[in-house]
Amino acid sequence: MVTHLGPSSCPRLVVKIGSSLLVDRDGQVRRAWLETVVADIAARRAAGQQIIIVSSGAIALGARRLGLAKGGRASLEDAQAAAATGQIALSQCWADLLAARDMTAAQILVTLDDLEDRRRYLNAAATLERLLGLGVVPVINENDSVATAEIRFGDNDRLAARIAQAASAQAVVLLSDVDGLYTADPARDPKAERIAEVARIDARIRAMAASESSSGMGSGGMASKIEAARIANAAGAALAIVSGLHAHPLDRLGQGNCGTIFRSQSTTPARKAWLAGRLTAKGRIHVDAGAAKALTGGASLLPAGATQVEGRFARGDVIDICGPDGAIIARGLAEYDAAEAQRICGQRSAALPDLLGYAPRAALIHRDHMVLL
Ligand code: GLU
């Protein structure tokens, strides 16, 4: 059963609202419903909970105003124009609704890069901290109008998880058009059952996640929600997927017996959690079975265990480590650039000084700068 994620267990909560809940089929804000969400937020804040809103809906709103086909998602250019147009209406809407209940809204638009770069990530974290300290409600969206195809979140599920991490929130709620994760697609299979709680995201859980969003309006399907849960859980935050098809959805969440909650088992330090939550890597190192086992046991990655080096990376860049079957098993900061890593790949420690021409570092990736996935 979903516990209520109230202020005592969760002093800081991120609430993500998807496009299909915010905007109706005619491209208008679903204001009456949104007022019930804001009423819930006001009640939670009065009870001492800090709230960060991650709001989608810019593309859907803008598409309508510009008369664009396919909800503004026919091309990246359309999506960017729609986002730029819709965002201004979206922020106005949040500012009005929050003000009506004596809350001050603050808008932050972020790109993927803002959170992937450690220094910018820390800046964003400091801004959030200050806003929350000032009693403001941050309203966040992706800066869709400047992001390019390859370097965007594209869905606000993972963005919300990343924000929870930056803000050290204890939980994320994804308000969605589905009431959590089901054993099969509930629209097609009458025997589909809701999973109330997930303690570990494994292959079975991933297999249950259908990849398409049922509304077709937003871009986050169940797969991106599971990925968001992974990022949040790695950062020590729980993540709940609950239906937003009801009025007062946060109040309903508080009463329990709805949605799916992914509980975090993680006690990963913040820096490693940031690493685990990164969505991009500059390269990958493949390792043999022995090295894969040693890494799982907490060892650093030594050159002798590496079998192949891919990508162009500099010392300090984030790279993935792949096991013998090609699956990513860990991620870390490279101690060497790609050319050096290539040179010492598969080599025993004794051979390294000659190959490099200088005293080697302790590892290809040190365990202090590595996180298992
Ligand atoms: N950032 C997009 C928007 O505001 C939504 C992304 C998503 O669908 O999750 O329209």
Coordinates of C-alpha atoms and ligand atoms in Angstrom, one line a residue:
M1 CA 0.0 0.0 0.0
V2 CA 1.2 3.5 -0.8
T3 CA 2.1 5.3 2.4
H4 CA 1.0 8.9 2.2
L5 CA 4.4 10.6 1.6
G6 CA 3.4 13.3 4.0
P7 CA 5.6 15.9 5.7
S8 CA 7.0 13.7 8.5
S9 CA 8.4 11.0 6.2
C10 CA 8.9 13.4 3.3
P11 CA 9.7 17.0 4.2
R12 CA 10.4 17.7 0.5
L13 CA 8.3 16.4 -2.4
V14 CA 8.6 16.7 -6.2
V15 CA 5.3 16.6 -8.0
K16 CA 5.4 16.0 -11.7
I17 CA 2.3 16.6 -13.8
G18 CA 2.0 15.2 -17.3
S19 CA 0.8 17.0 -20.4
S20 CA -2.4 14.9 -20.9
L21 CA -3.5 15.9 -17.4
L22 CA -2.7 19.5 -17.8
V23 CA -4.1 20.1 -21.2
D24 CA -7.4 18.9 -22.7
R25 CA -7.9 17.6 -26.2
D26 CA -8.7 21.1 -27.4
G27 CA -5.4 22.4 -26.2
Q28 CA -6.9 24.3 -23.2
V29 CA -5.5 24.1 -19.6
R30 CA -7.7 21.8 -17.5
R31 CA -8.0 24.6 -14.9
A32 CA -10.7 23.2 -12.7
W33 CA -8.7 20.0 -12.1
L34 CA -5.5 21.9 -11.7
E35 CA -7.2 24.0 -9.0
T36 CA -7.7 20.8 -7.0
V37 CA -4.0 19.9 -7.4
V38 CA -3.1 23.4 -6.1
A39 CA -5.5 23.0 -3.2
D40 CA -3.7 19.8 -2.3
I41 CA -0.3 21.5 -2.6
A42 CA -1.5 24.3 -0.3
A43 CA -2.7 21.8 2.3
R44 CA 0.6 19.9 2.2
R45 CA 2.6 23.1 2.5
A46 CA 0.5 24.2 5.4
A47 CA 1.3 20.9 7.0
G48 CA 5.0 21.7 6.6
Q49 CA 5.9 20.0 3.3
Q50 CA 8.1 21.8 0.7
I51 CA 6.8 21.2 -2.8
I52 CA 8.6 21.4 -6.2
I53 CA 6.4 21.2 -9.2
V54 CA 7.7 19.7 -12.5
S55 CA 5.1 20.8 -15.1
S56 CA 4.8 19.5 -18.6
G57 CA 2.3 21.0 -21.0
A58 CA 4.2 23.7 -22.8
I59 CA 4.3 21.9 -26.2
A60 CA 0.7 20.8 -26.0
L61 CA -0.5 24.3 -25.1
G62 CA 1.7 26.0 -27.7
A63 CA 0.7 23.6 -30.5
R64 CA -2.9 24.6 -30.1
R65 CA -2.1 28.3 -30.2
L66 CA 0.0 27.9 -33.3
G67 CA -2.3 25.4 -35.0
L68 CA 0.5 22.8 -35.4
A69 CA -0.3 19.2 -36.3
K70 CA 0.4 16.2 -34.1
G71 CA 0.2 18.2 -30.9
G72 CA 3.4 20.1 -32.0
R73 CA 5.5 16.9 -32.0
A74 CA 5.7 16.4 -35.8
S75 CA 9.3 17.8 -35.8
L76 CA 11.9 19.1 -33.4
E77 CA 11.4 22.6 -34.8
D78 CA 7.6 22.5 -34.2
A79 CA 8.1 21.2 -30.7
Q80 CA 10.6 24.0 -30.0
A81 CA 8.2 26.7 -31.4
A82 CA 5.3 25.2 -29.5
A83 CA 7.3 25.0 -26.3
A84 CA 8.4 28.6 -26.5
T85 CA 4.8 29.7 -27.1
G86 CA 3.2 27.4 -24.6
Q87 CA 5.6 27.9 -21.8
I88 CA 4.6 31.6 -21.3
A89 CA 1.0 30.5 -20.9
L90 CA 1.9 27.6 -18.7
S91 CA 3.9 29.8 -16.3
Q92 CA 1.2 32.4 -16.2
C93 CA -1.3 29.7 -15.3
W94 CA 0.9 28.4 -12.4
A95 CA 1.6 31.8 -11.1
D96 CA -2.1 32.6 -11.0
L97 CA -3.2 29.4 -9.5
L98 CA -0.6 29.4 -6.8
A99 CA -1.1 33.1 -6.0
A100 CA -4.8 32.4 -5.5
R101 CA -3.8 30.3 -2.6
D102 CA -1.1 32.8 -1.3
M103 CA 1.8 30.9 -2.8
T104 CA 4.6 32.4 -4.9
A105 CA 5.7 30.6 -8.0
A106 CA 9.2 30.6 -9.4
Q107 CA 10.0 29.3 -12.8
I108 CA 13.2 27.3 -13.7
L109 CA 13.8 26.0 -17.2
V110 CA 16.6 23.5 -17.4
T111 CA 18.3 21.5 -20.2
L112 CA 19.7 18.1 -19.8
D113 CA 23.2 19.6 -19.9
D114 CA 22.5 21.8 -17.0
L115 CA 22.1 18.7 -14.8
E116 CA 24.7 16.5 -16.5
D117 CA 27.5 19.0 -15.9
R118 CA 28.5 18.8 -12.2
R119 CA 29.2 22.5 -11.7
R120 CA 25.9 23.6 -13.3
Y121 CA 24.1 20.8 -11.4
L122 CA 25.4 22.2 -8.1
N123 CA 24.3 25.7 -9.2
A124 CA 20.8 24.5 -9.9
A125 CA 20.7 22.7 -6.6
A126 CA 21.7 25.9 -4.7
T127 CA 19.0 27.9 -6.5
L128 CA 16.4 25.3 -5.6
E129 CA 17.6 25.4 -2.0
R130 CA 17.3 29.1 -1.8
L131 CA 13.9 29.3 -3.4
L132 CA 12.5 26.6 -1.0
G133 CA 14.1 28.5 1.9
L134 CA 12.3 31.6 0.8
G135 CA 9.0 29.7 0.9
V136 CA 8.5 29.8 -2.9
V137 CA 7.1 27.0 -5.0
P138 CA 9.6 26.2 -7.9
V139 CA 7.8 25.3 -11.1
I140 CA 10.2 23.5 -13.4
N141 CA 10.1 22.3 -17.0
E142 CA 12.7 21.4 -19.6
N143 CA 13.9 24.3 -21.7
D144 CA 12.6 22.6 -24.8
S145 CA 12.9 25.6 -27.1
V146 CA 16.7 25.6 -27.0
A147 CA 17.5 21.9 -26.4
T148 CA 18.6 19.9 -29.4
A149 CA 17.4 16.4 -30.2
E150 CA 20.4 14.5 -28.9
I151 CA 20.8 16.4 -25.6
R152 CA 17.3 16.6 -24.2
F153 CA 15.4 14.8 -21.6
G154 CA 12.4 14.7 -23.9
D155 CA 10.2 13.5 -21.0
N156 CA 9.6 15.2 -17.7
D157 CA 9.6 11.9 -15.7
R158 CA 13.4 11.6 -15.7
L159 CA 13.7 15.3 -15.3
A160 CA 11.6 15.1 -12.2
A161 CA 13.8 12.4 -10.7
R162 CA 16.9 14.4 -11.5
I163 CA 15.4 17.4 -9.8
A164 CA 14.5 15.4 -6.7
Q165 CA 18.1 14.4 -6.6
A166 CA 19.4 18.0 -7.0
A167 CA 17.0 19.1 -4.3
S168 CA 17.6 16.2 -2.0
A169 CA 13.9 15.5 -1.9
Q170 CA 12.7 12.3 -0.2
A171 CA 10.1 11.5 -2.8
V172 CA 8.8 12.1 -6.3
V173 CA 5.2 11.7 -7.4
L174 CA 4.5 11.3 -11.0
L175 CA 0.8 12.2 -11.7
S176 CA -0.1 10.3 -14.7
D177 CA -3.0 8.9 -16.8
V178 CA -2.3 5.5 -15.4
D179 CA -2.6 4.5 -11.7
G180 CA 0.8 2.9 -11.4
L181 CA 2.6 -0.1 -12.9
Y182 CA 0.5 -3.1 -13.9
T183 CA 1.4 -6.7 -14.6
A184 CA 0.1 -6.2 -18.1
D185 CA -1.6 -3.4 -20.1
P186 CA -4.8 -2.7 -18.1
A187 CA -6.5 -1.4 -21.2
R188 CA -6.1 -4.7 -23.0
D189 CA -5.8 -7.3 -20.4
P190 CA -8.7 -7.6 -17.8
K191 CA -6.4 -9.8 -15.6
A192 CA -3.8 -7.0 -15.3
E193 CA -3.0 -6.2 -11.6
R194 CA -1.6 -3.1 -10.1
I195 CA 1.7 -3.5 -8.3
A196 CA 1.5 -1.6 -5.1
E197 CA 5.2 -1.6 -4.2
V198 CA 8.5 -2.3 -5.9
A199 CA 11.5 -2.9 -3.8
R200 CA 13.9 -3.5 -6.6
I201 CA 13.8 -2.7 -10.3
D202 CA 14.8 -5.9 -12.1
A203 CA 14.2 -7.4 -15.5
R204 CA 10.7 -8.5 -14.6
I205 CA 9.7 -5.0 -13.6
R206 CA 11.2 -3.5 -16.8
A207 CA 9.4 -6.1 -18.9
M208 CA 6.1 -5.0 -17.5
A209 CA 6.6 -1.4 -18.6
A210 CA 4.9 -0.8 -21.9
S211 CA 6.9 1.8 -23.9
E212 CA 4.1 4.0 -25.2
S213 CA 2.3 6.7 -23.2
S214 CA -1.4 5.9 -23.5
S215 CA -2.5 9.4 -24.2
G216 CA -0.1 10.1 -27.0
M217 CA 0.1 13.7 -25.8
G218 CA 3.1 13.7 -23.5
S219 CA 6.2 11.8 -24.2
G220 CA 6.8 9.8 -21.1
G221 CA 5.6 6.2 -21.3
M222 CA 6.0 3.6 -18.6
A223 CA 9.6 2.9 -19.6
S224 CA 10.7 6.4 -18.9
K225 CA 8.8 6.3 -15.5
I226 CA 10.8 3.1 -14.6
E227 CA 14.0 4.9 -15.5
A228 CA 12.9 7.9 -13.4
A229 CA 12.3 5.5 -10.5
R230 CA 15.8 4.1 -11.0
I231 CA 17.3 7.6 -10.9
A232 CA 15.2 8.6 -7.9
N233 CA 15.9 5.4 -6.0
A234 CA 19.6 5.7 -6.6
A235 CA 19.5 9.1 -5.0
G236 CA 17.7 7.8 -2.0
A237 CA 14.3 9.1 -3.0
A238 CA 11.1 7.0 -3.3
L239 CA 9.0 7.5 -6.5
A240 CA 5.3 7.0 -6.8
I241 CA 3.3 6.7 -10.0
V242 CA -0.3 7.6 -9.3
S243 CA -3.4 8.5 -11.3
G244 CA -4.1 12.1 -11.9
L245 CA -7.5 11.3 -13.4
H246 CA -9.1 12.1 -10.1
A247 CA -9.7 15.5 -8.6
H248 CA -7.4 16.2 -5.6
P249 CA -4.9 13.5 -6.7
L250 CA -2.4 14.3 -3.9
D251 CA -5.0 14.1 -1.3
R252 CA -6.0 10.7 -2.7
L253 CA -2.4 9.6 -2.6
G254 CA -2.3 10.6 1.0
Q255 CA -5.1 8.2 1.7
G256 CA -3.1 5.3 0.3
N257 CA -4.2 2.2 -1.6
C258 CA -3.4 3.7 -5.0
G259 CA -0.6 3.8 -7.5
T260 CA 2.8 2.1 -7.4
I261 CA 5.6 3.2 -5.1
F262 CA 9.2 2.4 -5.8
R263 CA 11.1 2.4 -2.5
S264 CA 14.7 3.3 -2.4
Q265 CA 17.2 1.0 -0.7
S266 CA 20.1 3.3 -1.5
T267 CA 22.5 4.9 0.9
T268 CA 24.7 6.1 -2.0
P269 CA 26.6 9.3 -1.2
A270 CA 25.3 12.3 -3.2
R271 CA 28.2 12.5 -5.7
K272 CA 27.8 8.8 -6.6
A273 CA 24.0 9.3 -6.9
W274 CA 24.6 12.1 -9.3
L275 CA 26.8 9.8 -11.3
A276 CA 24.2 7.0 -11.3
G277 CA 21.5 9.5 -12.4
R278 CA 23.4 10.8 -15.4
L279 CA 21.9 10.0 -18.7
T280 CA 24.9 10.4 -21.0
A281 CA 28.3 8.9 -21.1
K282 CA 31.3 9.8 -23.3
G283 CA 32.5 6.2 -23.8
R284 CA 32.5 2.7 -22.6
I285 CA 34.9 0.1 -21.4
H286 CA 34.1 -3.6 -21.8
V287 CA 35.4 -5.9 -19.2
D288 CA 35.9 -9.7 -18.8
A289 CA 33.9 -11.9 -16.4
G290 CA 36.6 -11.8 -13.7
A291 CA 36.7 -8.0 -13.7
A292 CA 32.9 -7.8 -13.7
K293 CA 32.8 -10.0 -10.6
A294 CA 35.5 -8.0 -8.9
L295 CA 33.6 -4.7 -9.6
T296 CA 30.4 -6.1 -8.1
G297 CA 32.5 -6.9 -5.0
G298 CA 33.5 -3.3 -4.7
A299 CA 36.9 -3.3 -6.5
S300 CA 38.3 -0.6 -8.8
L301 CA 38.6 -1.4 -12.5
L302 CA 42.2 -2.3 -13.4
P303 CA 43.5 -2.2 -17.0
A304 CA 44.1 -6.0 -16.9
G305 CA 40.3 -6.7 -16.8
A306 CA 39.4 -4.4 -19.7
T307 CA 38.8 -6.0 -23.1
Q308 CA 37.8 -3.1 -25.3
V309 CA 37.6 0.7 -25.1
E310 CA 35.0 2.7 -27.1
G311 CA 34.4 6.4 -27.5
R312 CA 36.3 9.6 -27.2
F313 CA 36.7 10.7 -23.6
A314 CA 39.1 12.8 -21.5
R315 CA 40.4 12.0 -18.1
G316 CA 37.5 12.8 -15.6
D317 CA 34.7 12.1 -18.2
V318 CA 31.9 9.8 -17.3
I319 CA 32.1 6.4 -19.0
D320 CA 30.1 3.2 -18.8
I321 CA 31.5 -0.2 -17.9
C322 CA 30.0 -3.1 -19.8
G323 CA 30.1 -6.8 -18.8
P324 CA 30.9 -9.7 -21.1
D325 CA 27.3 -9.7 -22.4
G326 CA 27.5 -6.0 -23.3
A327 CA 25.1 -4.9 -20.6
I328 CA 26.1 -1.8 -18.6
I329 CA 27.1 -2.8 -15.1
A330 CA 28.7 0.3 -13.7
R331 CA 29.5 3.9 -14.5
G332 CA 32.4 6.0 -13.4
L333 CA 34.9 8.8 -14.0
A334 CA 37.8 7.8 -16.3
E335 CA 41.3 8.1 -14.8
Y336 CA 42.8 8.1 -18.4
D337 CA 41.7 9.6 -21.7
A338 CA 40.5 7.3 -24.4
A339 CA 43.8 6.9 -26.2
E340 CA 45.7 6.0 -23.0
A341 CA 43.0 3.7 -21.9
Q342 CA 43.2 2.0 -25.3
R343 CA 47.0 1.6 -24.9
I344 CA 46.8 -0.1 -21.5
C345 CA 43.6 -2.1 -22.1
G346 CA 44.1 -5.7 -21.1
Q347 CA 47.6 -5.0 -19.7
R348 CA 49.0 -6.2 -16.4
S349 CA 50.1 -3.5 -13.9
A350 CA 53.8 -4.3 -14.3
A351 CA 53.7 -3.4 -18.0
L352 CA 52.0 0.0 -17.5
P353 CA 55.0 2.3 -16.8
D354 CA 56.6 1.3 -20.1
L355 CA 53.4 1.6 -22.1
L356 CA 52.5 5.0 -20.7
G357 CA 56.0 6.5 -20.1
Y358 CA 55.0 7.6 -16.6
A359 CA 54.0 6.1 -13.3
P360 CA 50.5 4.7 -13.8
R361 CA 47.4 5.7 -11.8
A362 CA 45.8 3.3 -9.4
A363 CA 43.1 2.2 -11.8
L364 CA 41.3 2.8 -15.1
I365 CA 38.3 3.8 -13.0
H366 CA 38.7 4.1 -9.2
R367 CA 36.0 2.6 -7.0
D368 CA 35.5 5.9 -5.2
H369 CA 34.4 7.4 -8.6
M370 CA 32.3 4.4 -9.7
V371 CA 28.8 3.4 -9.1
L372 CA 27.3 0.0 -9.9
L373 CA 24.0 0.0 -11.9
Ligands
GLU1 N1 8.6 19.4 -21.6 C1 7.5 19.1 -22.3 C2 6.4 20.1 -22.3 O1 6.4 21.0 -21.5 C3 6.8 17.8 -21.9 C4 7.7 16.6 -21.8 C5 6.9 15.4 -21.4 O2 5.9 15.1 -22.1 O3 7.2 14.7 -20.4 O4 5.5 20.1 -23.1

